[in-house]
Short mmCIF file of N, CA and C in Angstrom, two decimals:
data_model
loop_
_atom_site.label_atom_id
_atom_site.label_comp_id
_atom_site.label_asym_id
_atom_site.label_seq_id
_atom_site.Cartn_x
_atom_site.Cartn_y
_atom_site.Cartn_z
N VAL A 114 -18.08 -1.51 17.63
CA VAL A 114 -16.87 -1.05 18.30
C VAL A 114 -17.04 0.40 18.73
N GLU A 115 -17.40 1.22 17.78
CA GLU A 115 -17.45 2.65 18.06
C GLU A 115 -18.53 3.02 19.07
N HIS A 116 -19.68 2.34 19.00
CA HIS A 116 -20.76 2.67 19.92
C HIS A 116 -20.38 2.34 21.36
N ILE A 117 -19.58 1.33 21.56
CA ILE A 117 -19.11 0.98 22.90
C ILE A 117 -18.05 1.97 23.36
N ALA A 118 -17.16 2.35 22.44
CA ALA A 118 -16.08 3.28 22.79
C ALA A 118 -16.64 4.63 23.23
N ARG A 119 -17.76 5.03 22.67
CA ARG A 119 -18.35 6.32 23.04
C ARG A 119 -18.84 6.35 24.49
N LEU A 120 -19.05 5.19 25.08
CA LEU A 120 -19.51 5.12 26.46
C LEU A 120 -18.39 5.40 27.47
N VAL A 121 -17.15 5.38 27.00
CA VAL A 121 -16.00 5.57 27.90
C VAL A 121 -15.77 7.05 28.12
N ASN A 122 -15.65 7.43 29.37
CA ASN A 122 -15.33 8.81 29.74
C ASN A 122 -13.82 8.91 29.92
N LEU A 123 -13.13 9.41 28.91
CA LEU A 123 -11.67 9.48 28.97
C LEU A 123 -11.18 10.43 30.05
N GLU A 124 -11.98 11.41 30.40
CA GLU A 124 -11.59 12.36 31.46
C GLU A 124 -11.48 11.65 32.82
N ALA A 125 -12.18 10.54 32.96
CA ALA A 125 -12.16 9.79 34.23
C ALA A 125 -10.97 8.84 34.31
N ILE A 126 -10.18 8.76 33.26
CA ILE A 126 -9.02 7.86 33.24
C ILE A 126 -7.77 8.70 33.47
N PRO A 127 -7.20 8.65 34.67
CA PRO A 127 -6.05 9.51 34.97
C PRO A 127 -4.74 9.04 34.31
N SER A 128 -4.65 7.79 33.97
CA SER A 128 -3.41 7.22 33.46
C SER A 128 -3.28 7.47 31.95
N THR A 129 -2.19 8.11 31.56
CA THR A 129 -1.91 8.33 30.14
C THR A 129 -1.76 7.00 29.42
N ALA A 130 -1.11 6.05 30.06
CA ALA A 130 -0.90 4.74 29.43
C ALA A 130 -2.24 4.07 29.11
N ARG A 131 -3.20 4.20 29.98
CA ARG A 131 -4.51 3.59 29.73
C ARG A 131 -5.27 4.33 28.64
N ARG A 132 -5.10 5.64 28.57
CA ARG A 132 -5.75 6.40 27.49
C ARG A 132 -5.12 6.04 26.15
N VAL A 133 -3.81 5.83 26.13
CA VAL A 133 -3.14 5.39 24.91
C VAL A 133 -3.69 4.04 24.48
N MET A 134 -3.89 3.14 25.42
CA MET A 134 -4.41 1.81 25.08
C MET A 134 -5.85 1.91 24.57
N TYR A 135 -6.62 2.86 25.08
CA TYR A 135 -7.97 3.08 24.58
C TYR A 135 -7.92 3.41 23.08
N TRP A 136 -7.09 4.40 22.72
CA TRP A 136 -7.00 4.82 21.32
C TRP A 136 -6.41 3.71 20.46
N ARG A 137 -5.45 2.98 20.99
CA ARG A 137 -4.87 1.85 20.25
C ARG A 137 -5.92 0.78 20.00
N ASP A 138 -6.65 0.41 21.02
CA ASP A 138 -7.68 -0.63 20.88
C ASP A 138 -8.79 -0.18 19.94
N LEU A 139 -9.19 1.09 20.04
CA LEU A 139 -10.21 1.61 19.14
C LEU A 139 -9.70 1.57 17.70
N GLY A 140 -8.45 1.98 17.50
CA GLY A 140 -7.87 1.94 16.16
C GLY A 140 -7.82 0.54 15.60
N ILE A 141 -7.43 -0.42 16.41
CA ILE A 141 -7.37 -1.81 15.95
C ILE A 141 -8.78 -2.31 15.62
N GLY A 142 -9.73 -2.02 16.49
CA GLY A 142 -11.11 -2.46 16.24
C GLY A 142 -11.68 -1.86 14.96
N LEU A 143 -11.45 -0.57 14.75
CA LEU A 143 -11.94 0.08 13.54
C LEU A 143 -11.20 -0.44 12.32
N GLY A 144 -9.92 -0.73 12.49
CA GLY A 144 -9.12 -1.22 11.38
C GLY A 144 -9.56 -2.58 10.88
N MET A 145 -10.26 -3.33 11.70
CA MET A 145 -10.77 -4.64 11.29
C MET A 145 -12.03 -4.52 10.44
N GLN A 146 -12.62 -3.33 10.42
CA GLN A 146 -13.85 -3.12 9.67
C GLN A 146 -13.51 -2.48 8.32
N ARG A 147 -14.09 -3.03 7.28
CA ARG A 147 -13.87 -2.46 5.94
C ARG A 147 -14.43 -1.04 5.89
N GLY A 148 -13.71 -0.19 5.23
CA GLY A 148 -14.16 1.19 5.06
C GLY A 148 -13.90 2.09 6.25
N ARG A 149 -13.24 1.59 7.26
CA ARG A 149 -12.98 2.41 8.46
C ARG A 149 -11.50 2.70 8.64
N GLY A 150 -10.72 2.50 7.59
CA GLY A 150 -9.27 2.70 7.67
C GLY A 150 -8.87 4.10 8.09
N ASP A 151 -9.56 5.11 7.57
CA ASP A 151 -9.23 6.49 7.95
C ASP A 151 -9.49 6.74 9.43
N ASP A 152 -10.63 6.26 9.92
CA ASP A 152 -10.96 6.41 11.34
C ASP A 152 -9.96 5.65 12.21
N ALA A 153 -9.61 4.45 11.77
CA ALA A 153 -8.63 3.65 12.50
C ALA A 153 -7.29 4.37 12.55
N GLY A 154 -6.89 4.91 11.42
CA GLY A 154 -5.62 5.64 11.36
C GLY A 154 -5.59 6.83 12.29
N ARG A 155 -6.70 7.56 12.36
CA ARG A 155 -6.76 8.72 13.26
C ARG A 155 -6.65 8.29 14.72
N ALA A 156 -7.31 7.20 15.09
CA ALA A 156 -7.24 6.72 16.47
C ALA A 156 -5.81 6.27 16.81
N LEU A 157 -5.18 5.54 15.90
CA LEU A 157 -3.82 5.08 16.14
C LEU A 157 -2.84 6.25 16.19
N LEU A 158 -3.05 7.24 15.33
CA LEU A 158 -2.19 8.42 15.35
C LEU A 158 -2.34 9.18 16.66
N ARG A 159 -3.54 9.24 17.17
CA ARG A 159 -3.76 9.92 18.46
C ARG A 159 -2.98 9.21 19.57
N ALA A 160 -3.04 7.88 19.56
CA ALA A 160 -2.27 7.11 20.56
C ALA A 160 -0.78 7.36 20.39
N GLU A 161 -0.32 7.37 19.16
CA GLU A 161 1.11 7.57 18.89
C GLU A 161 1.57 8.95 19.32
N ARG A 162 0.73 9.95 19.15
CA ARG A 162 1.10 11.31 19.56
C ARG A 162 1.17 11.45 21.08
N MET A 163 0.37 10.66 21.78
CA MET A 163 0.39 10.73 23.24
C MET A 163 1.69 10.16 23.80
N VAL A 164 2.15 9.06 23.23
CA VAL A 164 3.40 8.42 23.66
C VAL A 164 4.14 7.98 22.39
N PRO A 165 4.95 8.88 21.83
CA PRO A 165 5.65 8.56 20.58
C PRO A 165 6.50 7.29 20.71
N GLY A 166 6.41 6.44 19.71
CA GLY A 166 7.20 5.21 19.68
C GLY A 166 6.53 4.00 20.30
N LYS A 167 5.46 4.22 21.04
CA LYS A 167 4.80 3.11 21.74
C LYS A 167 4.22 2.09 20.76
N LEU A 168 3.53 2.55 19.74
CA LEU A 168 2.88 1.63 18.81
C LEU A 168 3.87 0.91 17.93
N ARG A 169 5.03 1.50 17.72
CA ARG A 169 6.05 0.86 16.91
C ARG A 169 6.47 -0.48 17.50
N LEU A 170 6.39 -0.59 18.81
CA LEU A 170 6.78 -1.81 19.51
C LEU A 170 5.60 -2.74 19.78
N ASP A 171 4.40 -2.33 19.38
CA ASP A 171 3.19 -3.08 19.67
C ASP A 171 2.85 -4.00 18.50
N PRO A 172 2.99 -5.33 18.68
CA PRO A 172 2.75 -6.25 17.56
C PRO A 172 1.33 -6.20 17.01
N LEU A 173 0.34 -6.01 17.87
CA LEU A 173 -1.05 -5.96 17.38
C LEU A 173 -1.29 -4.71 16.54
N ALA A 174 -0.77 -3.59 16.99
CA ALA A 174 -0.94 -2.35 16.22
C ALA A 174 -0.21 -2.46 14.90
N ARG A 175 1.00 -2.98 14.91
CA ARG A 175 1.78 -3.12 13.67
C ARG A 175 1.08 -4.06 12.68
N GLU A 176 0.58 -5.17 13.17
CA GLU A 176 -0.12 -6.12 12.30
C GLU A 176 -1.36 -5.49 11.70
N ASN A 177 -2.10 -4.75 12.51
CA ASN A 177 -3.32 -4.10 12.05
C ASN A 177 -3.02 -3.07 10.96
N VAL A 178 -2.00 -2.27 11.17
CA VAL A 178 -1.63 -1.27 10.17
C VAL A 178 -1.18 -1.96 8.88
N GLY A 179 -0.46 -3.06 9.01
CA GLY A 179 -0.05 -3.82 7.83
C GLY A 179 -1.23 -4.34 7.04
N HIS A 180 -2.25 -4.85 7.73
CA HIS A 180 -3.46 -5.33 7.05
C HIS A 180 -4.19 -4.18 6.36
N MET A 181 -4.26 -3.03 7.05
CA MET A 181 -4.93 -1.89 6.43
C MET A 181 -4.17 -1.43 5.19
N LEU A 182 -2.85 -1.47 5.23
CA LEU A 182 -2.05 -1.09 4.07
C LEU A 182 -2.29 -2.04 2.91
N ASN A 183 -2.27 -3.34 3.19
CA ASN A 183 -2.53 -4.33 2.14
C ASN A 183 -3.93 -4.16 1.54
N ARG A 184 -4.91 -3.88 2.39
CA ARG A 184 -6.28 -3.68 1.91
C ARG A 184 -6.36 -2.43 1.03
N ALA A 185 -5.68 -1.36 1.44
CA ALA A 185 -5.68 -0.13 0.65
C ALA A 185 -5.01 -0.35 -0.69
N ARG A 186 -3.92 -1.09 -0.70
CA ARG A 186 -3.24 -1.39 -1.97
C ARG A 186 -4.14 -2.18 -2.89
N ALA A 187 -4.81 -3.18 -2.33
CA ALA A 187 -5.69 -4.02 -3.15
C ALA A 187 -6.86 -3.20 -3.68
N ASN A 188 -7.41 -2.34 -2.86
CA ASN A 188 -8.54 -1.52 -3.29
C ASN A 188 -8.13 -0.49 -4.33
N ALA A 189 -6.91 0.00 -4.23
CA ALA A 189 -6.45 1.05 -5.14
C ALA A 189 -6.28 0.53 -6.56
N GLY A 190 -5.79 -0.69 -6.70
CA GLY A 190 -5.52 -1.19 -8.05
C GLY A 190 -6.31 -2.42 -8.43
N GLY A 191 -7.11 -2.90 -7.52
CA GLY A 191 -7.86 -4.12 -7.80
C GLY A 191 -6.98 -5.35 -7.63
N GLN A 192 -7.61 -6.49 -7.46
CA GLN A 192 -6.89 -7.74 -7.23
C GLN A 192 -6.02 -8.11 -8.42
N GLY A 193 -6.48 -7.81 -9.63
CA GLY A 193 -5.69 -8.14 -10.81
C GLY A 193 -4.35 -7.43 -10.81
N LEU A 194 -4.36 -6.15 -10.47
CA LEU A 194 -3.12 -5.40 -10.42
C LEU A 194 -2.20 -5.92 -9.32
N VAL A 195 -2.78 -6.28 -8.19
CA VAL A 195 -1.97 -6.81 -7.09
C VAL A 195 -1.30 -8.12 -7.53
N ARG A 196 -2.05 -8.99 -8.19
CA ARG A 196 -1.46 -10.25 -8.68
C ARG A 196 -0.34 -9.98 -9.68
N ARG A 197 -0.56 -9.04 -10.59
CA ARG A 197 0.49 -8.71 -11.57
C ARG A 197 1.71 -8.12 -10.88
N ALA A 198 1.49 -7.27 -9.88
CA ALA A 198 2.61 -6.67 -9.15
C ALA A 198 3.42 -7.75 -8.44
N ARG A 199 2.74 -8.70 -7.83
CA ARG A 199 3.46 -9.79 -7.16
C ARG A 199 4.20 -10.66 -8.19
N HIS A 200 3.56 -10.88 -9.33
CA HIS A 200 4.15 -11.71 -10.37
C HIS A 200 5.46 -11.11 -10.89
N VAL A 201 5.50 -9.80 -11.02
CA VAL A 201 6.71 -9.15 -11.53
C VAL A 201 7.68 -8.77 -10.42
N GLY A 202 7.31 -9.09 -9.17
CA GLY A 202 8.24 -8.86 -8.06
C GLY A 202 8.21 -7.48 -7.45
N VAL A 203 7.12 -6.72 -7.68
CA VAL A 203 7.02 -5.39 -7.10
C VAL A 203 6.86 -5.48 -5.59
N PHE A 204 6.02 -6.40 -5.13
CA PHE A 204 5.90 -6.67 -3.68
C PHE A 204 5.32 -8.03 -3.46
#
């Protein structure tokens, strides 16, 4: 994902909307890769800063952030803790 994204010359894209979609798509692509959550978050934040509120309405971006959050929760406490949390109704 990242090696292809580096080939894009953002200066040649005059449309802010298209640049936002570049950062959104890069964030989603990175978010699908394990261990790239921080990079994905930075790309999505960059898109959000360009047009505040845009990603809030974007189902793909929202779903991707939700998956990254679930993955971070699972990694933070391990699967056993996640199962116990669900069992006691924490989430």
